[in-house]
Tab-separated table of C-alpha atoms in Angstrom:
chain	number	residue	atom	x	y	z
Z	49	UNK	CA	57.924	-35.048	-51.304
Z	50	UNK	CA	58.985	-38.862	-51.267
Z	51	UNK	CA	62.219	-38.480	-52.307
Z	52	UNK	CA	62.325	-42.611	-52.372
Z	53	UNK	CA	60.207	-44.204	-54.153
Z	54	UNK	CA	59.173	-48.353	-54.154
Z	55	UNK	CA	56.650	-48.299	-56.526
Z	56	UNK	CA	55.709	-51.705	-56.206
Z	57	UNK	CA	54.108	-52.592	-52.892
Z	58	UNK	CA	53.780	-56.665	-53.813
Z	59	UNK	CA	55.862	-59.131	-55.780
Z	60	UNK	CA	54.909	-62.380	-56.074
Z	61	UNK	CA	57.879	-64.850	-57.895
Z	62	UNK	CA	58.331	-68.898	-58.086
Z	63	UNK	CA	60.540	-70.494	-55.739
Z	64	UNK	CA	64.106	-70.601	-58.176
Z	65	UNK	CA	63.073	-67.872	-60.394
Z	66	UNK	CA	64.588	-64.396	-60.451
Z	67	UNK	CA	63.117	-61.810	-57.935
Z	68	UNK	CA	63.472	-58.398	-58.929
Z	69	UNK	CA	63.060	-54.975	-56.596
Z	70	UNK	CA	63.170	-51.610	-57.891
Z	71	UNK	CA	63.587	-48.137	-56.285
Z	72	UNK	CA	63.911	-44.595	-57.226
Z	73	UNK	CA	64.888	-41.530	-56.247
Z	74	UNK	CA	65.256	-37.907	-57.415
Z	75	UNK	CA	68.373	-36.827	-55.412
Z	76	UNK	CA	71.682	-36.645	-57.346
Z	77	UNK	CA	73.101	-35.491	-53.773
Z	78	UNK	CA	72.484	-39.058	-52.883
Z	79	UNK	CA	75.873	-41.027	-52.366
Z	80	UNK	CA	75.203	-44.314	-51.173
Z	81	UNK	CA	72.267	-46.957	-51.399
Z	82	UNK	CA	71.182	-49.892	-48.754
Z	83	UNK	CA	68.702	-52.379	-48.936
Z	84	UNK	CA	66.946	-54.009	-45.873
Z	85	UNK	CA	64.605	-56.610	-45.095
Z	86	UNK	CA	62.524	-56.933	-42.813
Z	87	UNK	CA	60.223	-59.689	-41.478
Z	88	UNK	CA	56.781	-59.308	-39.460
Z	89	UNK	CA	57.375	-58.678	-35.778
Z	90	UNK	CA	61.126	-57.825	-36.298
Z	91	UNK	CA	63.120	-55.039	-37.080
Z	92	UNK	CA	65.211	-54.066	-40.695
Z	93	UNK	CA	68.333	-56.081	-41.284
Z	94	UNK	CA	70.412	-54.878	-43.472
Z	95	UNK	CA	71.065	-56.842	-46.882
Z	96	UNK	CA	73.301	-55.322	-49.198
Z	97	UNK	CA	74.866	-51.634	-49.861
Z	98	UNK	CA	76.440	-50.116	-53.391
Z	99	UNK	CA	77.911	-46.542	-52.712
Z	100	UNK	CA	77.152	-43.858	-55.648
Z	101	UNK	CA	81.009	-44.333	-57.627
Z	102	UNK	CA	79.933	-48.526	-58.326
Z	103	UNK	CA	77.170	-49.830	-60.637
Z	104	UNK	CA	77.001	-53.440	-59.443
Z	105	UNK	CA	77.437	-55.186	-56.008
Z	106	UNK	CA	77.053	-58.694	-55.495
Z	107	UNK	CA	76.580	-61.030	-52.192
Z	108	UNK	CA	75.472	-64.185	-52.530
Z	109	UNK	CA	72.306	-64.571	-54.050
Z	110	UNK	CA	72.345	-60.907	-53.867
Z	111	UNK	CA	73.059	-58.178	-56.663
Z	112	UNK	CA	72.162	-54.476	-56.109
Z	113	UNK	CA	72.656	-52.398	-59.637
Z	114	UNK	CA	73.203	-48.744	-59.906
Z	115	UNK	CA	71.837	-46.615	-62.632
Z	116	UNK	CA	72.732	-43.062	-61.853
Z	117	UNK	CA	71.242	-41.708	-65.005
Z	118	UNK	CA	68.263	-42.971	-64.357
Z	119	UNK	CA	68.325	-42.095	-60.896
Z	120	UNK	CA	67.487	-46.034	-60.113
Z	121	UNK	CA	68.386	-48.701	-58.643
Z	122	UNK	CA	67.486	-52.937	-58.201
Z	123	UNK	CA	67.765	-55.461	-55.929
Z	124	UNK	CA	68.351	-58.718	-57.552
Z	125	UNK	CA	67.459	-62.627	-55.879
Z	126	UNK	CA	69.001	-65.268	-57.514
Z	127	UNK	CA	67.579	-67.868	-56.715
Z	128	UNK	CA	64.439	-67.104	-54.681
Z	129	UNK	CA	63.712	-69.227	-51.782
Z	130	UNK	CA	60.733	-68.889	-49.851
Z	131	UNK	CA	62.943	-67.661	-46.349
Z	132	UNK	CA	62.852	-64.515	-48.884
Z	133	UNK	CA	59.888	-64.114	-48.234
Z	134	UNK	CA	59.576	-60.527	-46.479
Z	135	UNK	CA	59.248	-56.517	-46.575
Z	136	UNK	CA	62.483	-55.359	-48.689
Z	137	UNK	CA	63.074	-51.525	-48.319
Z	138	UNK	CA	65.683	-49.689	-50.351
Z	139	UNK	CA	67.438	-46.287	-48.455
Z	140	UNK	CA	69.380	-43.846	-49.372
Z	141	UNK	CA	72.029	-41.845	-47.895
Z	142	UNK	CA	73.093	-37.948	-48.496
Z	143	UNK	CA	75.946	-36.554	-49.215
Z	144	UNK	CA	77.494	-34.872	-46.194
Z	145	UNK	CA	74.151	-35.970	-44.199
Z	146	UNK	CA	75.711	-38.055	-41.465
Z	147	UNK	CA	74.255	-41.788	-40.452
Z	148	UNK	CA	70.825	-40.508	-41.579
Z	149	UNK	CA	68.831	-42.365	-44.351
Z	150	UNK	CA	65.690	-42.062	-46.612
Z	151	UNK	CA	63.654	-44.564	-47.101
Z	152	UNK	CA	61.435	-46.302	-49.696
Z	153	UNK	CA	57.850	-47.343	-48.997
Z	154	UNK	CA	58.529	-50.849	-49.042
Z	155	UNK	CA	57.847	-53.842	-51.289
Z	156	UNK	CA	56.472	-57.397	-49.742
Z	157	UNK	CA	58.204	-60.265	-51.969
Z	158	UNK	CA	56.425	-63.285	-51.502
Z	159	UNK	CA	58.128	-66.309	-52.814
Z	160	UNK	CA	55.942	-69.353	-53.904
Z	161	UNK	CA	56.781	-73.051	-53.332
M	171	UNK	CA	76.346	-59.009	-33.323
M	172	UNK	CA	75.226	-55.769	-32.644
M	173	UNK	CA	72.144	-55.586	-30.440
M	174	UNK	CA	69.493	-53.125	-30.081
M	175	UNK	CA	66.916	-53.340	-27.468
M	176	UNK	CA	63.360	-51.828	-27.453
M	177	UNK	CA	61.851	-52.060	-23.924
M	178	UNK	CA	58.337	-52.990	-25.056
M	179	UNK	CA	57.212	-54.657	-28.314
M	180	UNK	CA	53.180	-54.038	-27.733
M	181	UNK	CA	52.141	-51.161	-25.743
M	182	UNK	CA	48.457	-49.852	-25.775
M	183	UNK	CA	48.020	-46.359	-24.132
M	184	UNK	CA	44.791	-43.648	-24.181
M	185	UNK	CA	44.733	-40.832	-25.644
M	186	UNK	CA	46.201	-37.902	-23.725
M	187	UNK	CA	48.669	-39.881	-21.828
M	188	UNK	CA	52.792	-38.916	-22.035
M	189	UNK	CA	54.211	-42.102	-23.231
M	190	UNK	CA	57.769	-42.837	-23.445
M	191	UNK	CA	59.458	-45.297	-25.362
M	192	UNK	CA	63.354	-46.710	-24.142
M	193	UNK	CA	66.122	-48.248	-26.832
M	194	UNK	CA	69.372	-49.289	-25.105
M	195	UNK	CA	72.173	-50.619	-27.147
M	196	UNK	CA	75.649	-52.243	-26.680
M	197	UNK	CA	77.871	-51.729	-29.521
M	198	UNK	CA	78.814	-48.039	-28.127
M	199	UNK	CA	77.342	-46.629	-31.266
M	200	UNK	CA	77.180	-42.468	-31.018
M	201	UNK	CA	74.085	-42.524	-33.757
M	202	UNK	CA	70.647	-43.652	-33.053
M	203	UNK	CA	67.536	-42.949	-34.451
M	204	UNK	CA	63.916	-43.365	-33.650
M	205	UNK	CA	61.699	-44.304	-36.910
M	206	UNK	CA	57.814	-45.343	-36.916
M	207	UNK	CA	56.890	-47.135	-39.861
M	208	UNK	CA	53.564	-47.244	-41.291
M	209	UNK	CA	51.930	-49.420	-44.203
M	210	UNK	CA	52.516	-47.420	-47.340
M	211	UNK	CA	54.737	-45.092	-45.638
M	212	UNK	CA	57.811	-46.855	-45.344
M	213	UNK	CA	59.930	-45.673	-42.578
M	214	UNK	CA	59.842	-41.821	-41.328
M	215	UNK	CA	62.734	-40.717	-39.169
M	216	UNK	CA	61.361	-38.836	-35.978
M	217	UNK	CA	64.407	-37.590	-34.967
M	218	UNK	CA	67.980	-38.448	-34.190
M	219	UNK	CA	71.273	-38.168	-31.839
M	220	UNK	CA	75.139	-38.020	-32.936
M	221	UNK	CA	75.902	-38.148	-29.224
M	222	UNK	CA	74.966	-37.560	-25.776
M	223	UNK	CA	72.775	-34.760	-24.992
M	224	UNK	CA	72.092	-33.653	-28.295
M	225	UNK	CA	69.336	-33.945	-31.008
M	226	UNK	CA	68.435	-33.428	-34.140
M	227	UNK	CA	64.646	-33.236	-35.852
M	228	UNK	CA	63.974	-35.623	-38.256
M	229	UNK	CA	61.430	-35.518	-40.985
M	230	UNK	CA	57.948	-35.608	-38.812
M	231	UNK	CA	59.066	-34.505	-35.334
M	232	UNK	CA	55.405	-32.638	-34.354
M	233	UNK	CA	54.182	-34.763	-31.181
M	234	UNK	CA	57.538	-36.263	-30.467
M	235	UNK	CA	60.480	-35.210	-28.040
M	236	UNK	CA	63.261	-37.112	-27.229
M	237	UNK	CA	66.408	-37.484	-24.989
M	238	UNK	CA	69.638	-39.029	-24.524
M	239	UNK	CA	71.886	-38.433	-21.034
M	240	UNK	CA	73.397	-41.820	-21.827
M	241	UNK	CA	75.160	-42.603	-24.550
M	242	UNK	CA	73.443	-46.459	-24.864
M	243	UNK	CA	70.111	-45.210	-24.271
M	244	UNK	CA	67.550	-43.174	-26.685
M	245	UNK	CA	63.839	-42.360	-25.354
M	246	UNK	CA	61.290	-41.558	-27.407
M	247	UNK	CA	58.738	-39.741	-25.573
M	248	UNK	CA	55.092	-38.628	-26.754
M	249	UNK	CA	53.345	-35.875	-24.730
M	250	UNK	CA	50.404	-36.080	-25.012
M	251	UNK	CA	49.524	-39.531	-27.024
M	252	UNK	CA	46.662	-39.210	-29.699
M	253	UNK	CA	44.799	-41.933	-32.061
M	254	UNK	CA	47.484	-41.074	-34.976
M	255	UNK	CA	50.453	-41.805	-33.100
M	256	UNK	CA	49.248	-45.169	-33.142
M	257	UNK	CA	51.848	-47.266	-35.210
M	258	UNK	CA	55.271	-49.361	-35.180
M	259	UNK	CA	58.129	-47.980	-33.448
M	260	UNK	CA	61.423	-48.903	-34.428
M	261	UNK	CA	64.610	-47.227	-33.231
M	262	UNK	CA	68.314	-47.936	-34.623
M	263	UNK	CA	71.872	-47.305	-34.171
M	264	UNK	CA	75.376	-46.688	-36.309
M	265	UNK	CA	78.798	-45.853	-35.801
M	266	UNK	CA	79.383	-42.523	-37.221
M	267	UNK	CA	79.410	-41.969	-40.727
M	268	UNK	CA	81.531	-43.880	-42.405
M	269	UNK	CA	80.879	-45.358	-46.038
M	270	UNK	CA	79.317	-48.537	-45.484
M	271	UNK	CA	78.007	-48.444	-41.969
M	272	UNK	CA	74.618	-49.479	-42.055
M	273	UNK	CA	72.090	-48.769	-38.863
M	274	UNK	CA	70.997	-51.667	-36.722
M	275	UNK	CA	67.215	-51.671	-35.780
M	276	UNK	CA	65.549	-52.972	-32.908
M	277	UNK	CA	62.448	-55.436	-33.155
M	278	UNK	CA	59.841	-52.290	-32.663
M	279	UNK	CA	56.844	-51.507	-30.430
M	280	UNK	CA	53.709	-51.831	-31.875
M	281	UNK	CA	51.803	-49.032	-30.440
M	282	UNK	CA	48.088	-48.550	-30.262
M	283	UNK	CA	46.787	-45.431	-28.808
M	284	UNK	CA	42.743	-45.592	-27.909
């Protein structure tokens, strides 16, 4: 039961355009949201969090929104570059769970010059 | 910068063999976790520690055991290695749970087992 879900595995976007990542889940227990990215040959780093009580987080070039209704949410590049270029995976955290996270399949964003 | 170690990033092993995998890290973290990640699949947790000497299961834990006398170090071991326990390894760490801590992975060990 992938309680996660990426649906996407590939993006491909323009160098300057808008990248957009989507996740879902079906856990309303969920309480906060992370995504990471990771390139080939390294580990996850983490990019950006929102916890369950925002709707929006910003950093940078990077937005994460929050649709609890929906039970989604979107990871937003603004501008893309081509360093973007990598595996982004979205996790999510339960309520009363500890450190431990669930995570999405994956999506590889490739960014064009 | 927080820094988790894995000892090995390619390790290639036959089927049958106990393998055992070592993370160490150095931000005196309590959590870590040992993940393997495979195309499709995302990331699977294996299983977990909130402190020395004690574990938890995580979501696919058949195959695996782990342990943890030291609170830097996490060891993944597989008893008895077989063909679909080959895959990347990735282990993490976190303080404890706090809103907004985010786990810090290692690089990973690719492992192939033949």
């Amino acid at each position: 039961d992938q309680q996660v879900k990426q649906n996407s595995p590939s993006l491909s976007v323009q160098e300057g355009r808008i990248s957009i990542l989507n996740c879902d889940y079906t856990n309303s227990m969920f309480d906060y949201f992370l995504w990471y990215k990771k390139y080939p040959a390294e580990g996850p780093t983490f990019l950006i969090s929102i916890s369950s009580i925002k709707d929006k987080n910003e950093d940078g070039r990077f937005t994460v929104f929050l649709n609890k209704s929906a039970k989604h949410l979107s990871l937003h590049i603004v501008p893309s570059q081509p360093g973007d270029s990598a595996v982004y995976f979205c996790a999510s955290r339960g309520y009363n769970q500890g450190g431990k996270l669930i995570f999405g399949q994956g999506t590889e964003l490739s960014v064009k010059p | 910068d927080v820094k988790v170690t894995q000892s090995s990033r390619y390790l290639v092993k036959r089927t049958g063999e106990k393998v055992f995998l070592e993370c160490v890290q150095d931000m005196d973290h309590e959590n870590m976790f040992w993940y393997r990640q495979d195309p499709g699949l995302g990331l699977r947790l294996i299983y977990f520690s909130y402190d020395v000497k004690m574990k938890e299961k995580g979501d696919i834990p058949e195959g695996y055991s782990v342990s943890r006398e030291k609170k830097e170090r996490f060891s993944l071991i597989l008893e008895s290695a077989s063909t679909n326990q080959t895959s990347m390894y990735l282990c993490a760490s976190s303080t404890p749970d706090r809103v907004g801590q985010p786990q810090h992975f290692g690089d990973g060990t690719r492992l192939s087992i033949l």
